[in-house]
């Protein structure tokens, strides 16, 4: 198991790690949550209380991440971030998307996809975080996570599902 040394204070202030799912990145686990601190753990030994490999102030995170290689795409409350977990388990922010793009990211078709709270699906450049294209999908909830298959991106909305054909 793993808990930050601040777990009791974090829980009392509702700043726990439960708002974002953990991500496996090679031999490591990336975990973040409502406190704004991200942690890297060893996959084969989480380290108990305070036993992280590294920690860094990345962002307040809600939802789920996407991972490609050693990059974690993190759903931050002020814009998705691409975070590199290096060979030593240290964290390095590569880019920070527009502050409106806060939804759980997915990867597909060469893009990072995320929905903003206004109900717009964004195709982000995985190298820079720049929005390459967007489409209105209708009102969504905070945790709306798209799915992709082939050239269709399916987005859950408050009224149902919206399919956006891409490519």
Coordinates of C-alpha atoms in Angstrom, one line a residue:
X1 CA 0.0 0.0 0.0
X2 CA 0.9 3.7 -0.2
X3 CA -0.2 6.8 1.6
X4 CA 1.4 10.2 1.6
X5 CA 2.7 11.4 4.9
X6 CA 0.0 14.0 4.8
X7 CA -2.8 11.4 4.4
X8 CA -4.7 12.3 7.6
X9 CA -4.7 16.1 6.9
X10 CA -5.5 15.4 3.2
X11 CA -8.5 13.2 4.2
X12 CA -9.8 15.7 6.7
X13 CA -9.7 18.5 4.1
X14 CA -11.1 16.2 1.3
X15 CA -7.7 16.4 -0.6
X16 CA -7.3 12.6 -1.0
X17 CA -5.9 10.7 -4.0
X18 CA -9.4 9.2 -4.8
X19 CA -10.3 11.7 -7.4
X20 CA -8.0 10.3 -10.1
X21 CA -7.2 6.8 -11.1
X22 CA -3.6 5.6 -10.8
X23 CA -1.6 5.0 -13.9
X24 CA 1.1 2.4 -14.6
X25 CA 4.1 3.9 -16.3
X26 CA 6.8 1.3 -17.0
X27 CA 8.1 0.1 -13.6
X28 CA 6.2 3.0 -11.8
X29 CA 2.8 4.0 -10.7
X30 CA 1.7 7.7 -11.1
X31 CA -0.9 8.9 -8.7
X32 CA -2.4 12.4 -8.1
X33 CA -5.6 13.8 -6.7
X34 CA -7.2 16.8 -5.2
X35 CA -4.2 18.1 -3.2
X36 CA -2.3 19.1 -6.3
X37 CA 0.7 16.8 -5.4
X38 CA 1.5 13.9 -7.7
X39 CA 3.4 10.8 -6.5
X40 CA 5.5 8.2 -8.3
X41 CA 5.7 4.8 -6.7
X42 CA 7.5 1.6 -7.5
X43 CA 5.1 -0.8 -9.1
X44 CA 6.7 -3.8 -7.3
X45 CA 6.7 -2.0 -3.8
X46 CA 4.5 1.0 -3.2
X47 CA 6.5 2.0 -0.1
X48 CA 3.9 2.3 2.7
X49 CA 3.4 5.7 4.3
X50 CA 5.7 8.3 2.7
X51 CA 7.6 5.7 0.6
X52 CA 7.2 7.4 -2.8
X53 CA 10.0 7.5 -5.3
X54 CA 9.3 11.2 -6.0
X55 CA 6.6 13.8 -5.6
X56 CA 5.9 17.1 -7.3
X57 CA 3.2 19.8 -7.3
X58 CA 1.6 19.0 -10.7
X59 CA -2.1 20.0 -10.4
X60 CA -5.4 19.2 -8.8
X61 CA -6.6 16.2 -10.8
X62 CA -10.1 14.7 -11.3
X63 CA -10.9 11.7 -13.6
X64 CA -8.5 9.3 -15.3
X65 CA -5.2 9.6 -17.0
X66 CA -4.0 8.3 -20.4
X67 CA -0.5 6.9 -20.8
X68 CA 1.8 6.4 -23.8
X69 CA 5.3 5.2 -23.0
X70 CA 6.7 7.4 -20.2
X71 CA 4.2 10.2 -20.7
X72 CA 1.1 10.5 -18.5
X73 CA -1.7 12.8 -19.7
X74 CA -3.3 14.2 -16.6
X75 CA -6.8 15.6 -16.3
X76 CA -6.0 18.8 -14.3
X77 CA -8.7 21.3 -13.1
X78 CA -6.8 24.0 -15.0
X79 CA -6.0 22.2 -18.2
X80 CA -4.7 18.7 -19.2
X81 CA -0.9 18.3 -18.7
X82 CA 1.6 15.9 -20.3
X83 CA 3.9 14.7 -17.5
X84 CA 7.1 12.7 -18.2
X85 CA 8.1 10.1 -15.7
X86 CA 11.8 9.7 -16.3
X87 CA 13.9 6.5 -15.7
X88 CA 14.6 7.6 -12.1
X89 CA 10.9 8.2 -11.4
X90 CA 11.2 12.0 -11.4
X91 CA 8.3 14.1 -12.8
X92 CA 8.7 16.7 -15.6
X93 CA 5.7 18.7 -17.0
X94 CA 6.1 18.7 -20.8
X95 CA 3.1 20.9 -21.6
X96 CA -0.1 22.4 -20.2
X97 CA -3.2 22.6 -22.4
X98 CA -5.6 25.4 -22.5
X99 CA -7.2 25.9 -19.1
X100 CA -10.7 25.0 -20.4
X101 CA -9.6 21.5 -21.5
X102 CA -10.0 19.6 -18.2
X103 CA -11.7 16.3 -19.0
X104 CA -10.2 12.8 -18.7
X105 CA -7.9 12.4 -21.7
X106 CA -7.8 9.4 -24.1
X107 CA -5.3 8.6 -26.9
X108 CA -6.2 7.6 -30.4
X109 CA -5.7 8.5 -34.1
X110 CA -2.5 10.3 -33.2
X111 CA -4.2 12.8 -30.8
X112 CA -5.0 13.3 -27.2
X113 CA -8.7 13.8 -26.8
X114 CA -10.4 15.6 -23.9
X115 CA -13.8 17.3 -23.3
X116 CA -14.1 20.7 -21.7
X117 CA -16.9 21.6 -19.3
X118 CA -18.7 23.6 -22.1
X119 CA -19.2 20.4 -24.0
X120 CA -16.5 20.8 -26.6
X121 CA -14.3 17.8 -27.6
X122 CA -10.7 18.9 -28.3
X123 CA -8.1 17.0 -30.3
X124 CA -4.7 17.9 -28.7
X125 CA -1.3 17.6 -30.2
X126 CA 0.5 15.0 -28.0
X127 CA 3.8 16.8 -28.5
X128 CA 2.7 20.4 -27.6
X129 CA -0.9 20.3 -26.1
X130 CA -2.1 22.7 -28.8
X131 CA -5.7 22.2 -29.9
X132 CA -5.6 20.9 -33.4
X133 CA -9.4 20.8 -33.8
X134 CA -12.6 20.8 -31.8
X135 CA -16.3 19.9 -32.0
X136 CA -19.3 20.8 -29.9
X137 CA -20.8 17.7 -28.4
X138 CA -23.5 19.0 -26.0
X139 CA -23.5 19.5 -22.3
X140 CA -21.3 17.0 -20.4
X141 CA -20.6 16.2 -16.8
X142 CA -17.2 16.9 -15.1
X143 CA -16.1 13.2 -15.6
X144 CA -17.2 12.7 -19.2
X145 CA -14.6 10.5 -20.8
X146 CA -14.7 9.9 -24.5
X147 CA -14.0 6.6 -26.2
X148 CA -12.5 6.1 -29.7
X149 CA -12.6 3.4 -32.3
X150 CA -11.3 3.9 -35.7
X151 CA -12.5 7.3 -36.9
X152 CA -15.3 7.7 -34.3
X153 CA -15.0 9.4 -31.0
X154 CA -17.9 8.8 -28.8
X155 CA -18.6 11.3 -26.0
X156 CA -21.1 10.8 -23.1
X157 CA -23.3 13.8 -22.6
X158 CA -26.1 14.7 -20.2
X159 CA -28.6 13.9 -23.0
X160 CA -27.0 10.7 -24.2
X161 CA -24.0 10.0 -26.5
X162 CA -22.6 12.0 -29.3
X163 CA -20.4 10.5 -32.1
X164 CA -17.8 12.7 -33.7
X165 CA -16.3 11.3 -36.9
X166 CA -12.6 12.3 -37.2
X167 CA -9.9 11.7 -39.9

